[in-house]
Short mmCIF file of C-alpha atoms in Angstrom, two decimals:
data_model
loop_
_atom_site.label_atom_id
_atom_site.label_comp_id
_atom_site.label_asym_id
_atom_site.label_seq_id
_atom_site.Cartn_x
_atom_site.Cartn_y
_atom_site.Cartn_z
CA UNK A 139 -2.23 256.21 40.42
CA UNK A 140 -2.52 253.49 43.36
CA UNK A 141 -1.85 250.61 40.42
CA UNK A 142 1.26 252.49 38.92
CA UNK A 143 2.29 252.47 42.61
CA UNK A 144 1.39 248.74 43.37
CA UNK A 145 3.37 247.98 39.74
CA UNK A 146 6.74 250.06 40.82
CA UNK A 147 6.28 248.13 44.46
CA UNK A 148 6.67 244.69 42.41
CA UNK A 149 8.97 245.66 39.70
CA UNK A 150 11.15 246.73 43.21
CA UNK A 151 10.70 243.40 44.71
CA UNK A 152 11.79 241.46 41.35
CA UNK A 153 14.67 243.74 41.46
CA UNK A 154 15.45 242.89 44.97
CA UNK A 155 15.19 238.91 44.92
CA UNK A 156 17.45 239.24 41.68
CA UNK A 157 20.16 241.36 43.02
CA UNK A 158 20.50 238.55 46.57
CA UNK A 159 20.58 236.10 44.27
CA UNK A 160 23.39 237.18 41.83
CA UNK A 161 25.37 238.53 45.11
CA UNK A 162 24.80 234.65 46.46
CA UNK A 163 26.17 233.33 43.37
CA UNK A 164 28.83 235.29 43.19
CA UNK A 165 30.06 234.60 46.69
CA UNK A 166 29.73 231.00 46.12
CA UNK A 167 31.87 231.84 42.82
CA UNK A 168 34.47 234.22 44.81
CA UNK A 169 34.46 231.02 47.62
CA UNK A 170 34.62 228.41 45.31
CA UNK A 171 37.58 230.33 43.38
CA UNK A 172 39.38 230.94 46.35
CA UNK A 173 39.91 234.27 47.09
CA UNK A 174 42.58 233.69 49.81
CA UNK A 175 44.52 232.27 47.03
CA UNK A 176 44.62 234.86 44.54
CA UNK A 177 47.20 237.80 44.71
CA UNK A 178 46.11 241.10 46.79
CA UNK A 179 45.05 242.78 43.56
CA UNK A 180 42.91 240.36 42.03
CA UNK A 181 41.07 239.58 46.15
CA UNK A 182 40.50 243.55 46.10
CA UNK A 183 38.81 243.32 42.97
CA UNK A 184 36.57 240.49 43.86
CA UNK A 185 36.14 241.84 47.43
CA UNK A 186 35.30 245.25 45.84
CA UNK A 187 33.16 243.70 43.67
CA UNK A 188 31.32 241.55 46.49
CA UNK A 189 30.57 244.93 48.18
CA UNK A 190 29.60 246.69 45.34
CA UNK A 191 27.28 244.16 45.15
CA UNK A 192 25.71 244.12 48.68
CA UNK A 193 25.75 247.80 48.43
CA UNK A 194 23.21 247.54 45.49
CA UNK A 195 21.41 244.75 47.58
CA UNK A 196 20.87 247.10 50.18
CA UNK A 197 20.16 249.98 48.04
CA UNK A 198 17.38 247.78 46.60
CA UNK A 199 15.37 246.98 49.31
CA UNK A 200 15.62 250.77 50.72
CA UNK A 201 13.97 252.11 47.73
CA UNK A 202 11.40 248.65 48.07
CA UNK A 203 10.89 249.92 51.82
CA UNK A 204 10.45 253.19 50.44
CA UNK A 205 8.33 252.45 47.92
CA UNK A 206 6.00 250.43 50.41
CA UNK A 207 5.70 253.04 52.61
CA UNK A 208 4.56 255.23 49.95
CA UNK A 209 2.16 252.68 48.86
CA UNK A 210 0.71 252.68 52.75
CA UNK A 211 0.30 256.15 53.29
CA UNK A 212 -0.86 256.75 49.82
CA UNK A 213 -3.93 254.05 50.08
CA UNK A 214 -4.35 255.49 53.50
CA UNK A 215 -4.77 258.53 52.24
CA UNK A 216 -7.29 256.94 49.55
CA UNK A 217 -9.33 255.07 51.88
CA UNK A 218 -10.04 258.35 54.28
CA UNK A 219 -10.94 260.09 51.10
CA UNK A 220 -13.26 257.35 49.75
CA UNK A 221 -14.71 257.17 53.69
CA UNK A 222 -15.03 260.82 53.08
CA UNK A 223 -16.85 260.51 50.20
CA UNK A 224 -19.67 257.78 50.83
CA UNK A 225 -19.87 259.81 53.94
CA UNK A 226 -20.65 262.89 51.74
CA UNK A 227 -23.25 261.10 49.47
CA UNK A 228 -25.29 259.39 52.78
CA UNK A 229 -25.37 262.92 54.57
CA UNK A 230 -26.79 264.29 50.94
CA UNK A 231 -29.00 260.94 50.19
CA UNK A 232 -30.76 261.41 53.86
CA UNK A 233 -31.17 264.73 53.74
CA UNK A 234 -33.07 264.23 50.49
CA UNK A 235 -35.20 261.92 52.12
CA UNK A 236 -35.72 264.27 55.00
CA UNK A 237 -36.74 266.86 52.20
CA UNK A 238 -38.99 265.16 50.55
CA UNK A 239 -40.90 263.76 54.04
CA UNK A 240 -41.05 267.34 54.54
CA UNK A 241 -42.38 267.93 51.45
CA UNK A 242 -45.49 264.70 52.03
CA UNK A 243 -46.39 266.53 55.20
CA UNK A 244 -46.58 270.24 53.77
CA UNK A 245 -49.07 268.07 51.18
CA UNK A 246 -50.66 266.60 54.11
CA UNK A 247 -51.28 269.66 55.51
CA UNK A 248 -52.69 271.50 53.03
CA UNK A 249 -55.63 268.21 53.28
CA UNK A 250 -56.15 269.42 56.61
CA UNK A 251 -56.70 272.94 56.18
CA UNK A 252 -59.08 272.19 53.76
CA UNK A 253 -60.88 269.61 55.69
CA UNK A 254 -60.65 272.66 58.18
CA UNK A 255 -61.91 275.24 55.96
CA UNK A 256 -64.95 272.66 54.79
CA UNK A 257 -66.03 272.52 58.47
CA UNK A 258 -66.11 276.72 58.74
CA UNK A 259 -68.39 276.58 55.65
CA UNK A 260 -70.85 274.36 57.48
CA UNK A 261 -71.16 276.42 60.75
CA UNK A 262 -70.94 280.01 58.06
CA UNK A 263 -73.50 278.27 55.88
CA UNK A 264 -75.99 277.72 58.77
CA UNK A 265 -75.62 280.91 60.22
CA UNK A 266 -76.28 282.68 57.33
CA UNK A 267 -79.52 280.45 56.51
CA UNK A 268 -80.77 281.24 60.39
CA UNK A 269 -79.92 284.11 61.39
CA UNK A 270 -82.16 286.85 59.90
CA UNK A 271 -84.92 285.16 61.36
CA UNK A 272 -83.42 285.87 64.99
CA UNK A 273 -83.57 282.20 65.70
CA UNK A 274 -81.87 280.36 68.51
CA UNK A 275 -79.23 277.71 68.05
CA UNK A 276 -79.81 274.86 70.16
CA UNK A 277 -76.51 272.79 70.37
CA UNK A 278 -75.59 270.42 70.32
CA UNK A 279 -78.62 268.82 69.02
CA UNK A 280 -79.74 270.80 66.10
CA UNK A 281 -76.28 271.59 64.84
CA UNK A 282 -73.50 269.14 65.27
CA UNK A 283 -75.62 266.23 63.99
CA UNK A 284 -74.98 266.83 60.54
CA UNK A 285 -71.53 268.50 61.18
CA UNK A 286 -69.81 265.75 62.75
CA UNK A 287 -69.08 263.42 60.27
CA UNK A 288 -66.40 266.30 58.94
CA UNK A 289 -65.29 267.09 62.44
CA UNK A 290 -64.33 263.64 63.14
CA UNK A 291 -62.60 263.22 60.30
CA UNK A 292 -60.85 266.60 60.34
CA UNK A 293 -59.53 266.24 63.91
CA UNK A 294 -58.71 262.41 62.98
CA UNK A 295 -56.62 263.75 60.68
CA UNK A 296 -55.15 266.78 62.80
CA UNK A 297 -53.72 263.58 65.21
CA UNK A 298 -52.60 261.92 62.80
CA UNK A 299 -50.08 264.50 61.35
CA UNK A 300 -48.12 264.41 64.85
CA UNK A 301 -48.24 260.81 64.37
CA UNK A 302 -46.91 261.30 61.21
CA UNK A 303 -44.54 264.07 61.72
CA UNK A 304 -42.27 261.32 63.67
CA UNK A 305 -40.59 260.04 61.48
CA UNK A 306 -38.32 263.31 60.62
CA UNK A 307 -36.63 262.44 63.85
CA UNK A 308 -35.65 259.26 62.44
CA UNK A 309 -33.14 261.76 60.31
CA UNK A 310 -31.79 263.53 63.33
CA UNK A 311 -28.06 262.33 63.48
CA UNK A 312 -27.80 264.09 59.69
CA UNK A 313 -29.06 267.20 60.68
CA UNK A 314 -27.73 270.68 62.20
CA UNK A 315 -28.47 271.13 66.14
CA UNK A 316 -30.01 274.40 65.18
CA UNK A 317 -32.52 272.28 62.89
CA UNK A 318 -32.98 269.69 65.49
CA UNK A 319 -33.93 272.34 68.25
CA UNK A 320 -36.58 273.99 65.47
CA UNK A 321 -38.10 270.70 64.63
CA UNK A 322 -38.20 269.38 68.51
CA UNK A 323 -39.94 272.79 69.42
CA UNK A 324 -42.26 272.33 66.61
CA UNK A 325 -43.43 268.63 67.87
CA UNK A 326 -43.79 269.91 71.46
CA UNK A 327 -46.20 273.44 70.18
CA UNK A 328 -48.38 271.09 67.87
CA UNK A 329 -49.02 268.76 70.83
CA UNK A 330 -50.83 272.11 72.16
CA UNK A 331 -52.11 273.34 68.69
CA UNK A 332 -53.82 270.05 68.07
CA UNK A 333 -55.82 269.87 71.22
CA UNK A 334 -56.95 273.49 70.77
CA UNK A 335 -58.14 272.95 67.16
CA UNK A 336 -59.82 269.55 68.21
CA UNK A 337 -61.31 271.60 70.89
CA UNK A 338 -62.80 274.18 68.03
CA UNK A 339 -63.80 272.03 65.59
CA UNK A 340 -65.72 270.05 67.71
CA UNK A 341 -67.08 273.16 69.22
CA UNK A 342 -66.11 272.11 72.40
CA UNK A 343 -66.57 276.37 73.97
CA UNK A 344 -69.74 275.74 73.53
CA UNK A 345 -71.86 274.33 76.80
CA UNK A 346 -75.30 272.26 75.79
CA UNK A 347 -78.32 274.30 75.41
CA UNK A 348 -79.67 276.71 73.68
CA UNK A 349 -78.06 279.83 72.03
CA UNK A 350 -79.40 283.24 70.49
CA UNK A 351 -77.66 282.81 67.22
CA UNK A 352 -75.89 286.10 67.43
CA UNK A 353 -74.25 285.32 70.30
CA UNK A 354 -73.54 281.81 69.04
CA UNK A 355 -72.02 283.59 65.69
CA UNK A 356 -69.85 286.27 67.60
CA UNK A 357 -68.07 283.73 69.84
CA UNK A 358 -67.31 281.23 67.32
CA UNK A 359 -65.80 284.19 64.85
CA UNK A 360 -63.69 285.08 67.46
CA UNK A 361 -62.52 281.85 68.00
CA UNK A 362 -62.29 280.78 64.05
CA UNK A 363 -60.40 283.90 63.92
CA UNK A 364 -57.15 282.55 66.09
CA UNK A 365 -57.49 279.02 64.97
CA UNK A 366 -56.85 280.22 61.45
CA UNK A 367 -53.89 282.30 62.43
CA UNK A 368 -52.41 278.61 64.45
CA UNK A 369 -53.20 276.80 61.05
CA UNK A 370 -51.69 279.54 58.97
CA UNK A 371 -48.80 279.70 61.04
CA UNK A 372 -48.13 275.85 61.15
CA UNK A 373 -48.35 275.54 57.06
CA UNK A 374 -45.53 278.75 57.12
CA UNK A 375 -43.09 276.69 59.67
CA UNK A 376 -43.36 273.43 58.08
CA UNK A 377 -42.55 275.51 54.58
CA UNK A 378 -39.64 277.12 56.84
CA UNK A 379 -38.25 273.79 57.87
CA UNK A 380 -38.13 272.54 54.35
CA UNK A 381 -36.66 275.40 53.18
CA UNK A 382 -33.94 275.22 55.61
CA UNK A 383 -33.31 271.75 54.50
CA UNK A 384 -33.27 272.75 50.95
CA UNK A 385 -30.72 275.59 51.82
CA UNK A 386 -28.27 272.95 53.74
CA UNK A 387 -28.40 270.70 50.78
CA UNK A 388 -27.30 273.44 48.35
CA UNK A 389 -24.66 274.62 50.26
CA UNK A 390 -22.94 271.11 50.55
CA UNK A 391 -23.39 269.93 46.97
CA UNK A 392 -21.75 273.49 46.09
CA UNK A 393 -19.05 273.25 48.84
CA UNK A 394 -18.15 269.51 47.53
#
């Protein structure tokens, strides 16, 4: 449509440049001639003529003005639509990214709550070895020697999810405020969340000395119990925020 336009727009200027040109001649003709000298009928005619002419002349370059003002608005009109649309395929492109970051640290995650749920073995494992002989845990000595390789690593990796988890904001100017709020209140709880499950794994409610193992067992089931409702519950928001994404994307590829 825009080169049809652009092909009138010359066509018109040809048209124009023609039609000055033949009403030049012809008043060099009508000059040369001598139109003082002819009788009133025939100067009329030419005169006539000579206006018809300029008439035409100006008729010609309205419909060129015309037609270049169509030609503006109508690439103006183009331009805002293709700005629309690039601006349409980055918002889609980034929130794809966003997605599939999302996505990585669900994956990453799940590493950690297995890395978690290795450690609870361990400590379950030796309590169920010692305790029917009523013996006495003496921490941290006789336990967390051969557990801390795994804690280390699992609360290495606990830090470096926040770490990781950064980079979403990097995506912030394509996304909704309501996401931004859930993803900013997110980064501020697992600040909290991580400390508390470095503080379990490591066993850090537990003083030095030494422990009847029942007691040892009953405090650190209470405690395993709320650290696997935090790790549950941060596996079902990070699943929430991609979801959300996932729901934004389908209603703009649908809504065009």
């Amino acid at each position: 449509m825009v080169k049809d336009e652009s092909k009138l727009l010359n066509v018109l200027k040809v048209l124009a440049g023609i039609t000055i040109t033949v009403v030049i001649i012809l008043f060099i003709i009508a000059y040369q001639i001598g139109v003082e000298g002819l009788d009133k009928s025939n100067r009329s005619t030419i005169i006539s003529g000579l206006l018809s002419m300029i008439g035409g002349t100006i008729g010609a370059f309205g419909a060129y003005f015309i037609a270049k003002w169509q030609m503006t608005v109508l690439l103006e009109r183009q331009d805002e639509k293709d700005r629309k649309k690039i601006a349409w395929e980055i918002n889609i492109n980034k929130k794809q990214e966003a997605l599939q970051i999302l996505n990585n640290k669900i994956g990453d995650f799940q590493k950690i709550k297995e890395e978690f749920a290795k450690c609870n073995s361990y400590i379950i494992n030796y309590l169920e070895v010692h305790e029917d002989n009523n013996e006495h845990i003496i921490y941290p000595d006789e336990l967390f020697d051969e557990y801390l390789e795994d804690a280390v690593k699992c609360v290495g990796s606990i830090r470096d999810f926040e770490k990781a988890y950064q980079i979403i904001f990097s995506y912030k100017s394509f996304f909704k405020e309501e996401f931004i709020e859930v993803i900013e209140k997110f980064k501020k709880n697992y600040k909290q969340i991580a400390i508390e499950l470095a503080n379990y794994i490591q066993l850090a409610n537990f003083n030095e000395g030494e422990y009847p193992i029942e007691e040892f067992k009953v405090t650190w089931l209470e405690d395993r119990g709320k650290m696997n409702v935090i790790v549950v519950s941060i596996q079902i928001e990070l699943e929430n925020q991609a979801n959300t994404l996932n729901l934004e994307l389908f209603e703009i590829v649908n809504n065009g």
